Amino acid sequence: MNILILGSGGREHALAWAVMQNPKCDKLIVAPGNAGIAKIADCASFDINDGGAVVNFAEENAIEFVIVGPEAPLANGVADRLREAGILVFGPSEGAARLEASKSFTKEVCDAADAPTAAYGHFTDAAQAKAYIREQGAPIVVKADGLAAGKGVIVAMDEQSALDAIDDMFGGAFGGAGAEVVIEEFMDGEEASFFILCDGKTALPIGTAQDHKRVGEGDTGPNTGGMGAYSPAPVLTDEIAQKAMDEIIRPTMDEMAKRGVPYQGILYAGLMIKDGQPRLVEYNVRFGDPECQVLMMRLGAQAMDLMHAAAEERLDTAKVNWADDHAITVVMAANGYPGSYEKGSVIKGLDGQPEDSKNMVFHAGTAAKDGDVIATGGRVLNVTARGASLQEARDRAYDMIDTIDWPGGFFRRDIGWRAL
Ligand code: AMP
Ligand code: GLY
């Protein structure tokens, strides 16, 4: 099979790495890719958010299966354009991608599906939003309705911060994404990520993970896209996962089908767990980044068969082969991230790294320049390892990091502390 993956991060490097291990893959192209991906697959450059451009490229290159990494092409209808052209694609339609692109849509679906989640109000008017905040009191959570690159959520511990967030959002801080807001009850508990493959009818859980969102050790400092992750997430026990499937995931799938927007692709449910009860925090319509890296490490070559089965609506007969293993990924980021950071610093020590089914350095924001690998993003490398225990995997990941020579970058030493 000729396969095209859309995206350029560590998530897409991990997807490409898993796909390349599957003998059914004849040719793999990743667009736009990065320096790490270029070592295992061909890279191509075109606008991946433009459905017409993606279809043209796929037709010209005899692509038979497209895997969409990030949410933006999905929210732009790229999967719809591919399906219209008769090209098999893994990823939801524009209508189904609203589960990530519109928080009020998701809340509405949860209401209809009777899925446990935070109580909420939906507002298009600042005065009404503020009145609701004053009535509910703090802590309270203010969310821009649309896609805001992970920055549209303010968890306000006091009322004034929530009121200020309303001013920011209606003042245009998030552009169009803030013209509507969802205000939610603050949920207490432990967060975990649950990943479910869906083919419109069948939902198949493929793993759990937890990530570290804060930039600093001890989970302190500003929020980031994620500084590290591990799988499985011990807090998401089999029993709680089953509860989440029965009370949240399947009812959501059924409701989406009923609305004429069946969900096909990976559904990433952010859950808040307290006293054995999961509640939905949010849905994403893509793999998490860096959660994907640990999931791919654990699934290996079967990941491609599973995504292919989802695209062909064959999940009812698909099975996940579990190994009793643990994986961890540690993010190396450019100094200054998540604030402003320099690009172009040289990374040394990558050539000698092991690259096998237990150890991989996935590239997130790199490019090749004059024979060197240089940093081109905020999150730059994902040093990933798998082992019989989380401790074993973690020790190996940090051993690898210690041989990477990159004065322009930093990482957290405590990834996985909660589970250990
Ligand atoms: P989201 O973009 O919706 O995932 O929100 C980002 C983060 O904000 C989540 O991962 C949670 O840590 C936090 N968060 C969002 N909604 C709530 C809520 N209702 N209660 C508590 N924390 C929340
Ligand atoms: N690591 C969090 C996310 O991908 O949204």
JSON list of N, CA, C and O in Angstrom, two decimals, residues 118-121 132-133 137-144 152-157 162 165-166 169 181-187 281:
[
{"chain": "A", "resi": 118, "resn": "ALA", "atom": "N", "xyz": [-18.69, 18.27, 32.89]},
{"chain": "A", "resi": 118, "resn": "ALA", "atom": "CA", "xyz": [-18.93, 19.42, 33.75]},
{"chain": "A", "resi": 118, "resn": "ALA", "atom": "C", "xyz": [-20.20, 20.16, 33.33]},
{"chain": "A", "resi": 118, "resn": "ALA", "atom": "O", "xyz": [-20.48, 20.27, 32.13]},
{"chain": "A", "resi": 119, "resn": "ALA", "atom": "N", "xyz": [-20.94, 20.70, 34.32]},
{"chain": "A", "resi": 119, "resn": "ALA", "atom": "CA", "xyz": [-22.08, 21.56, 34.01]},
{"chain": "A", "resi": 119, "resn": "ALA", "atom": "C", "xyz": [-21.54, 22.81, 33.31]},
{"chain": "A", "resi": 119, "resn": "ALA", "atom": "O", "xyz": [-20.39, 23.20, 33.52]},
{"chain": "A", "resi": 120, "resn": "TYR", "atom": "N", "xyz": [-22.34, 23.44, 32.46]},
{"chain": "A", "resi": 120, "resn": "TYR", "atom": "CA", "xyz": [-21.79, 24.55, 31.67]},
{"chain": "A", "resi": 120, "resn": "TYR", "atom": "C", "xyz": [-22.86, 25.54, 31.25]},
{"chain": "A", "resi": 120, "resn": "TYR", "atom": "O", "xyz": [-24.06, 25.27, 31.33]},
{"chain": "A", "resi": 121, "resn": "GLY", "atom": "N", "xyz": [-22.39, 26.70, 30.79]},
{"chain": "A", "resi": 121, "resn": "GLY", "atom": "CA", "xyz": [-23.22, 27.65, 30.09]},
{"chain": "A", "resi": 121, "resn": "GLY", "atom": "C", "xyz": [-22.50, 28.05, 28.81]},
{"chain": "A", "resi": 121, "resn": "GLY", "atom": "O", "xyz": [-21.26, 27.99, 28.75]},
{"chain": "A", "resi": 132, "resn": "TYR", "atom": "N", "xyz": [-23.23, 35.01, 34.68]},
{"chain": "A", "resi": 132, "resn": "TYR", "atom": "CA", "xyz": [-23.19, 33.56, 34.99]},
{"chain": "A", "resi": 132, "resn": "TYR", "atom": "C", "xyz": [-22.02, 33.26, 35.93]},
{"chain": "A", "resi": 132, "resn": "TYR", "atom": "O", "xyz": [-22.17, 32.50, 36.89]},
{"chain": "A", "resi": 133, "resn": "ILE", "atom": "N", "xyz": [-20.86, 33.88, 35.66]},
{"chain": "A", "resi": 133, "resn": "ILE", "atom": "CA", "xyz": [-19.69, 33.66, 36.52]},
{"chain": "A", "resi": 133, "resn": "ILE", "atom": "C", "xyz": [-19.97, 34.14, 37.94]},
{"chain": "A", "resi": 133, "resn": "ILE", "atom": "O", "xyz": [-19.66, 33.46, 38.92]},
{"chain": "A", "resi": 137, "resn": "GLY", "atom": "N", "xyz": [-19.72, 31.56, 40.88]},
{"chain": "A", "resi": 137, "resn": "GLY", "atom": "CA", "xyz": [-18.55, 31.72, 41.74]},
{"chain": "A", "resi": 137, "resn": "GLY", "atom": "C", "xyz": [-17.35, 30.90, 41.27]},
{"chain": "A", "resi": 137, "resn": "GLY", "atom": "O", "xyz": [-17.47, 30.09, 40.35]},
{"chain": "A", "resi": 138, "resn": "ALA", "atom": "N", "xyz": [-16.20, 31.12, 41.91]},
{"chain": "A", "resi": 138, "resn": "ALA", "atom": "CA", "xyz": [-14.96, 30.43, 41.53]},
{"chain": "A", "resi": 138, "resn": "ALA", "atom": "C", "xyz": [-14.74, 29.25, 42.47]},
{"chain": "A", "resi": 138, "resn": "ALA", "atom": "O", "xyz": [-15.35, 29.21, 43.54]},
{"chain": "A", "resi": 139, "resn": "PRO", "atom": "N", "xyz": [-13.87, 28.26, 42.11]},
{"chain": "A", "resi": 139, "resn": "PRO", "atom": "CA", "xyz": [-13.18, 28.16, 40.83]},
{"chain": "A", "resi": 139, "resn": "PRO", "atom": "C", "xyz": [-14.14, 27.84, 39.70]},
{"chain": "A", "resi": 139, "resn": "PRO", "atom": "O", "xyz": [-15.17, 27.19, 39.91]},
{"chain": "A", "resi": 140, "resn": "ILE", "atom": "N", "xyz": [-13.75, 28.29, 38.50]},
{"chain": "A", "resi": 140, "resn": "ILE", "atom": "CA", "xyz": [-14.61, 28.11, 37.33]},
{"chain": "A", "resi": 140, "resn": "ILE", "atom": "C", "xyz": [-13.71, 28.13, 36.09]},
{"chain": "A", "resi": 140, "resn": "ILE", "atom": "O", "xyz": [-12.60, 28.67, 36.15]},
{"chain": "A", "resi": 141, "resn": "VAL", "atom": "N", "xyz": [-14.17, 27.52, 35.00]},
{"chain": "A", "resi": 141, "resn": "VAL", "atom": "CA", "xyz": [-13.31, 27.37, 33.82]},
{"chain": "A", "resi": 141, "resn": "VAL", "atom": "C", "xyz": [-13.94, 28.08, 32.63]},
{"chain": "A", "resi": 141, "resn": "VAL", "atom": "O", "xyz": [-15.11, 27.86, 32.32]},
{"chain": "A", "resi": 142, "resn": "VAL", "atom": "N", "xyz": [-13.16, 28.97, 32.00]},
{"chain": "A", "resi": 142, "resn": "VAL", "atom": "CA", "xyz": [-13.64, 29.74, 30.85]},
{"chain": "A", "resi": 142, "resn": "VAL", "atom": "C", "xyz": [-12.93, 29.24, 29.60]},
{"chain": "A", "resi": 142, "resn": "VAL", "atom": "O", "xyz": [-11.70, 29.16, 29.57]},
{"chain": "A", "resi": 143, "resn": "LYS", "atom": "N", "xyz": [-13.70, 28.89, 28.56]},
{"chain": "A", "resi": 143, "resn": "LYS", "atom": "CA", "xyz": [-13.11, 28.32, 27.35]},
{"chain": "A", "resi": 143, "resn": "LYS", "atom": "C", "xyz": [-13.58, 29.05, 26.11]},
{"chain": "A", "resi": 143, "resn": "LYS", "atom": "O", "xyz": [-14.79, 29.24, 25.92]},
{"chain": "A", "resi": 144, "resn": "ALA", "atom": "N", "xyz": [-12.64, 29.44, 25.25]},
{"chain": "A", "resi": 144, "resn": "ALA", "atom": "CA", "xyz": [-13.01, 29.94, 23.93]},
{"chain": "A", "resi": 144, "resn": "ALA", "atom": "C", "xyz": [-13.64, 28.78, 23.18]},
{"chain": "A", "resi": 144, "resn": "ALA", "atom": "O", "xyz": [-13.19, 27.63, 23.28]},
{"chain": "A", "resi": 152, "resn": "GLY", "atom": "N", "xyz": [-6.89, 28.24, 24.61]},
{"chain": "A", "resi": 152, "resn": "GLY", "atom": "CA", "xyz": [-8.18, 28.89, 24.83]},
{"chain": "A", "resi": 152, "resn": "GLY", "atom": "C", "xyz": [-8.89, 28.51, 26.11]},
{"chain": "A", "resi": 152, "resn": "GLY", "atom": "O", "xyz": [-10.08, 28.77, 26.23]},
{"chain": "A", "resi": 153, "resn": "VAL", "atom": "N", "xyz": [-8.17, 27.90, 27.08]},
{"chain": "A", "resi": 153, "resn": "VAL", "atom": "CA", "xyz": [-8.83, 27.48, 28.32]},
{"chain": "A", "resi": 153, "resn": "VAL", "atom": "C", "xyz": [-8.21, 28.19, 29.51]},
{"chain": "A", "resi": 153, "resn": "VAL", "atom": "O", "xyz": [-7.00, 28.13, 29.72]},
{"chain": "A", "resi": 154, "resn": "ILE", "atom": "N", "xyz": [-9.03, 28.88, 30.28]},
{"chain": "A", "resi": 154, "resn": "ILE", "atom": "CA", "xyz": [-8.55, 29.53, 31.51]},
{"chain": "A", "resi": 154, "resn": "ILE", "atom": "C", "xyz": [-9.22, 28.85, 32.70]},
{"chain": "A", "resi": 154, "resn": "ILE", "atom": "O", "xyz": [-10.43, 28.91, 32.85]},
{"chain": "A", "resi": 155, "resn": "VAL", "atom": "N", "xyz": [-8.40, 28.20, 33.52]},
{"chain": "A", "resi": 155, "resn": "VAL", "atom": "CA", "xyz": [-8.91, 27.62, 34.76]},
{"chain": "A", "resi": 155, "resn": "VAL", "atom": "C", "xyz": [-8.76, 28.71, 35.82]},
{"chain": "A", "resi": 155, "resn": "VAL", "atom": "O", "xyz": [-7.66, 28.99, 36.29]},
{"chain": "A", "resi": 156, "resn": "ALA", "atom": "N", "xyz": [-9.87, 29.37, 36.17]},
{"chain": "A", "resi": 156, "resn": "ALA", "atom": "CA", "xyz": [-9.82, 30.54, 37.06]},
{"chain": "A", "resi": 156, "resn": "ALA", "atom": "C", "xyz": [-10.08, 30.12, 38.50]},
{"chain": "A", "resi": 156, "resn": "ALA", "atom": "O", "xyz": [-11.14, 29.59, 38.82]},
{"chain": "A", "resi": 157, "resn": "MET", "atom": "N", "xyz": [-9.09, 30.36, 39.36]},
{"chain": "A", "resi": 157, "resn": "MET", "atom": "CA", "xyz": [-9.25, 29.98, 40.76]},
{"chain": "A", "resi": 157, "resn": "MET", "atom": "C", "xyz": [-10.00, 31.06, 41.54]},
{"chain": "A", "resi": 157, "resn": "MET", "atom": "O", "xyz": [-10.49, 30.81, 42.63]},
{"chain": "A", "resi": 162, "resn": "ALA", "atom": "N", "xyz": [-11.67, 34.98, 36.15]},
{"chain": "A", "resi": 162, "resn": "ALA", "atom": "CA", "xyz": [-12.67, 34.50, 35.19]},
{"chain": "A", "resi": 162, "resn": "ALA", "atom": "C", "xyz": [-13.28, 35.68, 34.44]},
{"chain": "A", "resi": 162, "resn": "ALA", "atom": "O", "xyz": [-13.47, 35.63, 33.21]},
{"chain": "A", "resi": 165, "resn": "ALA", "atom": "N", "xyz": [-10.89, 36.94, 31.96]},
{"chain": "A", "resi": 165, "resn": "ALA", "atom": "CA", "xyz": [-10.80, 36.05, 30.79]},
{"chain": "A", "resi": 165, "resn": "ALA", "atom": "C", "xyz": [-11.91, 36.36, 29.79]},
{"chain": "A", "resi": 165, "resn": "ALA", "atom": "O", "xyz": [-11.71, 36.31, 28.58]},
{"chain": "A", "resi": 166, "resn": "ILE", "atom": "N", "xyz": [-13.09, 36.71, 30.32]},
{"chain": "A", "resi": 166, "resn": "ILE", "atom": "CA", "xyz": [-14.21, 37.06, 29.44]},
{"chain": "A", "resi": 166, "resn": "ILE", "atom": "C", "xyz": [-13.85, 38.32, 28.63]},
{"chain": "A", "resi": 166, "resn": "ILE", "atom": "O", "xyz": [-14.04, 38.38, 27.41]},
{"chain": "A", "resi": 169, "resn": "MET", "atom": "N", "xyz": [-11.34, 37.36, 25.93]},
{"chain": "A", "resi": 169, "resn": "MET", "atom": "CA", "xyz": [-11.90, 36.55, 24.84]},
{"chain": "A", "resi": 169, "resn": "MET", "atom": "C", "xyz": [-12.82, 37.38, 23.95]},
{"chain": "A", "resi": 169, "resn": "MET", "atom": "O", "xyz": [-12.72, 37.32, 22.73]},
{"chain": "A", "resi": 181, "resn": "VAL", "atom": "N", "xyz": [-18.11, 31.71, 24.07]},
{"chain": "A", "resi": 181, "resn": "VAL", "atom": "CA", "xyz": [-17.39, 31.04, 25.16]},
{"chain": "A", "resi": 181, "resn": "VAL", "atom": "C", "xyz": [-18.28, 29.99, 25.81]},
{"chain": "A", "resi": 181, "resn": "VAL", "atom": "O", "xyz": [-19.51, 30.09, 25.81]},
{"chain": "A", "resi": 182, "resn": "VAL", "atom": "N", "xyz": [-17.60, 28.98, 26.36]},
{"chain": "A", "resi": 182, "resn": "VAL", "atom": "CA", "xyz": [-18.26, 28.00, 27.21]},
{"chain": "A", "resi": 182, "resn": "VAL", "atom": "C", "xyz": [-17.69, 28.21, 28.61]},
{"chain": "A", "resi": 182, "resn": "VAL", "atom": "O", "xyz": [-16.47, 28.34, 28.77]},
{"chain": "A", "resi": 183, "resn": "ILE", "atom": "N", "xyz": [-18.55, 28.28, 29.60]},
{"chain": "A", "resi": 183, "resn": "ILE", "atom": "CA", "xyz": [-18.10, 28.43, 30.98]},
{"chain": "A", "resi": 183, "resn": "ILE", "atom": "C", "xyz": [-18.50, 27.16, 31.72]},
{"chain": "A", "resi": 183, "resn": "ILE", "atom": "O", "xyz": [-19.67, 26.75, 31.67]},
{"chain": "A", "resi": 184, "resn": "GLU", "atom": "N", "xyz": [-17.49, 26.53, 32.35]},
{"chain": "A", "resi": 184, "resn": "GLU", "atom": "CA", "xyz": [-17.73, 25.21, 32.94]},
{"chain": "A", "resi": 184, "resn": "GLU", "atom": "C", "xyz": [-17.48, 25.18, 34.43]},
{"chain": "A", "resi": 184, "resn": "GLU", "atom": "O", "xyz": [-16.58, 25.85, 34.93]},
{"chain": "A", "resi": 185, "resn": "GLU", "atom": "N", "xyz": [-18.19, 24.31, 35.06]},
{"chain": "A", "resi": 185, "resn": "GLU", "atom": "CA", "xyz": [-17.92, 23.92, 36.44]},
{"chain": "A", "resi": 185, "resn": "GLU", "atom": "C", "xyz": [-16.47, 23.42, 36.52]},
{"chain": "A", "resi": 185, "resn": "GLU", "atom": "O", "xyz": [-16.00, 22.71, 35.62]},
{"chain": "A", "resi": 186, "resn": "PHE", "atom": "N", "xyz": [-15.74, 23.77, 37.54]},
{"chain": "A", "resi": 186, "resn": "PHE", "atom": "CA", "xyz": [-14.39, 23.27, 37.77]},
{"chain": "A", "resi": 186, "resn": "PHE", "atom": "C", "xyz": [-14.47, 21.83, 38.27]},
{"chain": "A", "resi": 186, "resn": "PHE", "atom": "O", "xyz": [-15.18, 21.54, 39.23]},
{"chain": "A", "resi": 187, "resn": "MET", "atom": "N", "xyz": [-13.79, 20.93, 37.58]},
{"chain": "A", "resi": 187, "resn": "MET", "atom": "CA", "xyz": [-13.79, 19.53, 38.02]},
{"chain": "A", "resi": 187, "resn": "MET", "atom": "C", "xyz": [-12.48, 19.22, 38.71]},
{"chain": "A", "resi": 187, "resn": "MET", "atom": "O", "xyz": [-11.40, 19.54, 38.21]},
{"chain": "A", "resi": 281, "resn": "VAL", "atom": "N", "xyz": [-13.52, 15.80, 30.03]},
{"chain": "A", "resi": 281, "resn": "VAL", "atom": "CA", "xyz": [-13.01, 17.17, 30.03]},
{"chain": "A", "resi": 281, "resn": "VAL", "atom": "C", "xyz": [-13.12, 17.74, 28.61]},
{"chain": "A", "resi": 281, "resn": "VAL", "atom": "O", "xyz": [-13.59, 18.84, 28.40]}
]
